[in-house]
mmCIF file of C-alpha atoms in Angstrom:
data_model
loop_
_atom_site.group_PDB
_atom_site.id
_atom_site.type_symbol
_atom_site.label_atom_id
_atom_site.label_comp_id
_atom_site.label_asym_id
_atom_site.label_seq_id
_atom_site.Cartn_x
_atom_site.Cartn_y
_atom_site.Cartn_z
ATOM 1 C CA MET A 92 0.014 0.023 -0.020
ATOM 2 C CA ILE A 93 2.959 2.428 0.648
ATOM 3 C CA LYS A 94 4.143 2.065 -2.976
ATOM 4 C CA ARG A 95 0.587 2.589 -4.285
ATOM 5 C CA LYS A 96 0.618 -0.665 -6.420
ATOM 6 C CA VAL A 97 -2.688 -2.116 -4.851
ATOM 7 C CA LYS A 98 -5.666 -1.063 -7.001
ATOM 8 C CA ILE A 99 -9.207 -0.511 -5.646
ATOM 9 C CA ASN A 100 -10.720 -3.769 -4.470
ATOM 10 C CA SER A 101 -13.147 -4.970 -2.014
ATOM 11 C CA PHE A 102 -10.784 -7.106 0.022
ATOM 12 C CA TYR A 103 -7.649 -5.166 0.970
ATOM 13 C CA GLY A 104 -6.945 -1.672 2.070
ATOM 14 C CA VAL A 105 -9.063 1.208 3.571
ATOM 15 C CA ARG A 106 -12.581 0.592 2.021
ATOM 16 C CA LEU A 107 -14.756 3.546 2.691
ATOM 17 C CA PRO A 108 -17.270 5.040 0.269
ATOM 18 C CA GLY A 109 -14.940 7.914 -0.601
ATOM 19 C CA THR A 110 -11.929 5.767 -1.218
ATOM 20 C CA MET A 111 -13.817 3.222 -3.272
ATOM 21 C CA LYS A 112 -15.180 6.028 -5.603
ATOM 22 C CA ASP A 113 -11.819 7.805 -6.377
ATOM 23 C CA GLU A 114 -8.479 6.312 -7.281
ATOM 24 C CA LYS A 115 -6.607 9.367 -6.169
ATOM 25 C CA ILE A 116 -8.292 9.136 -2.764
ATOM 26 C CA TRP A 117 -7.839 5.389 -2.591
ATOM 27 C CA TYR A 118 -4.104 5.641 -3.140
ATOM 28 C CA GLU A 119 -3.626 8.738 -0.823
ATOM 29 C CA VAL A 120 -5.601 7.317 2.090
ATOM 30 C CA ASN A 121 -4.101 3.802 1.911
ATOM 31 C CA GLU A 122 -0.426 5.098 1.562
ATOM 32 C CA LYS A 123 -0.899 7.328 4.661
ATOM 33 C CA SER A 124 -2.600 4.407 6.597
ATOM 34 C CA ALA A 125 0.039 1.955 5.643
ATOM 35 C CA LYS A 126 2.841 4.331 6.997
ATOM 36 C CA TYR A 127 0.791 4.857 10.219
ATOM 37 C CA LEU A 128 0.558 0.935 10.527
ATOM 38 C CA LEU A 129 4.279 0.570 9.898
ATOM 39 C CA VAL A 130 5.065 2.928 12.730
ATOM 40 C CA LEU A 131 2.423 1.266 15.033
ATOM 41 C CA GLY A 132 4.098 -2.102 14.172
ATOM 42 C CA ILE A 133 7.532 -0.809 15.071
ATOM 43 C CA ILE A 134 6.041 0.569 18.481
ATOM 44 C CA ILE A 135 4.545 -2.796 19.213
ATOM 45 C CA ILE A 136 7.709 -4.630 18.443
ATOM 46 C CA PHE A 137 9.839 -2.343 20.566
ATOM 47 C CA VAL A 138 7.323 -2.446 23.560
ATOM 48 C CA SER A 139 7.161 -6.413 23.294
ATOM 49 C CA ALA A 140 10.902 -6.692 23.344
ATOM 50 C CA LEU A 141 11.063 -4.415 26.318
ATOM 51 C CA PHE A 142 8.504 -6.497 28.291
ATOM 52 C CA TYR A 143 10.195 -9.770 27.138
ATOM 53 C CA PHE A 144 13.801 -8.748 28.084
ATOM 54 C CA SER A 145 13.017 -6.859 31.286
ATOM 55 C CA ALA A 146 10.785 -8.070 33.959
ATOM 56 C CA VAL A 147 9.384 -4.541 34.823
ATOM 57 C CA PHE A 148 5.758 -5.599 34.710
ATOM 58 C CA SER A 149 4.027 -8.919 35.377
ATOM 59 C CA SER A 150 2.736 -10.648 32.376
ATOM 60 C CA THR A 151 -0.857 -9.611 33.151
ATOM 61 C CA VAL A 152 0.085 -6.007 33.208
ATOM 62 C CA SER A 153 2.177 -6.418 30.090
ATOM 63 C CA VAL A 154 -0.795 -7.831 28.242
ATOM 64 C CA ILE A 155 -3.040 -5.048 29.319
ATOM 65 C CA ILE A 156 -0.665 -2.533 28.218
ATOM 66 C CA MET A 157 -0.175 -4.113 24.820
ATOM 67 C CA THR A 158 -3.857 -4.623 24.314
ATOM 68 C CA VAL A 159 -4.115 -0.921 24.982
ATOM 69 C CA ILE A 160 -1.639 0.094 22.535
ATOM 70 C CA VAL A 161 -3.024 -2.036 19.801
ATOM 71 C CA LEU A 162 -6.629 -1.033 20.465
ATOM 72 C CA THR A 163 -5.629 2.582 20.585
ATOM 73 C CA GLY A 164 -3.704 2.391 17.428
ATOM 74 C CA VAL A 165 -6.511 0.692 15.482
ATOM 75 C CA VAL A 166 -9.210 3.026 16.596
ATOM 76 C CA SER A 167 -7.021 6.024 15.930
ATOM 77 C CA LEU A 168 -6.155 4.687 12.473
ATOM 78 C CA ALA A 169 -9.857 4.270 11.717
ATOM 79 C CA ILE A 170 -10.455 7.855 12.772
ATOM 80 C CA PHE A 171 -7.431 9.055 10.822
ATOM 81 C CA ALA A 172 -8.584 7.375 7.595
ATOM 82 C CA LEU A 173 -12.042 8.879 7.963
ATOM 83 C CA ILE A 174 -10.651 12.357 8.492
ATOM 84 C CA ILE A 175 -8.255 12.081 5.430
ATOM 85 C CA THR A 176 -10.972 10.583 3.236
ATOM 86 C CA ASN A 177 -13.528 13.306 4.174
ATOM 87 C CA ARG A 178 -10.943 16.038 3.755
ATOM 88 C CA LEU A 179 -9.785 14.748 0.206
ATOM 89 C CA SER A 180 -13.455 14.258 -0.852
ATOM 90 C CA LYS A 181 -14.327 17.901 -0.043
ATOM 91 C CA LEU A 182 -11.408 19.223 -2.082
ATOM 92 C CA LYS A 183 -12.839 17.612 -5.374
#
């Protein structure tokens, strides 16, 4: 998605009404969302490694923290994608 090679489809990518109707919006929103997910993935890997190699928190607390990070990341991505899609749709 970062390289803008995946065409509009019903199975993969940010599939909102605005992205499905316009190829320019599709590529823009999916590129930004993919970059966001890449950063989120790096954060998750870093925090997971931190929890694994240091016994700072119990396993229960570590799982709760990781769950909060993942859920916050996914919800904020959904909001981010909606905002970008709406903003780009209004510019047309």
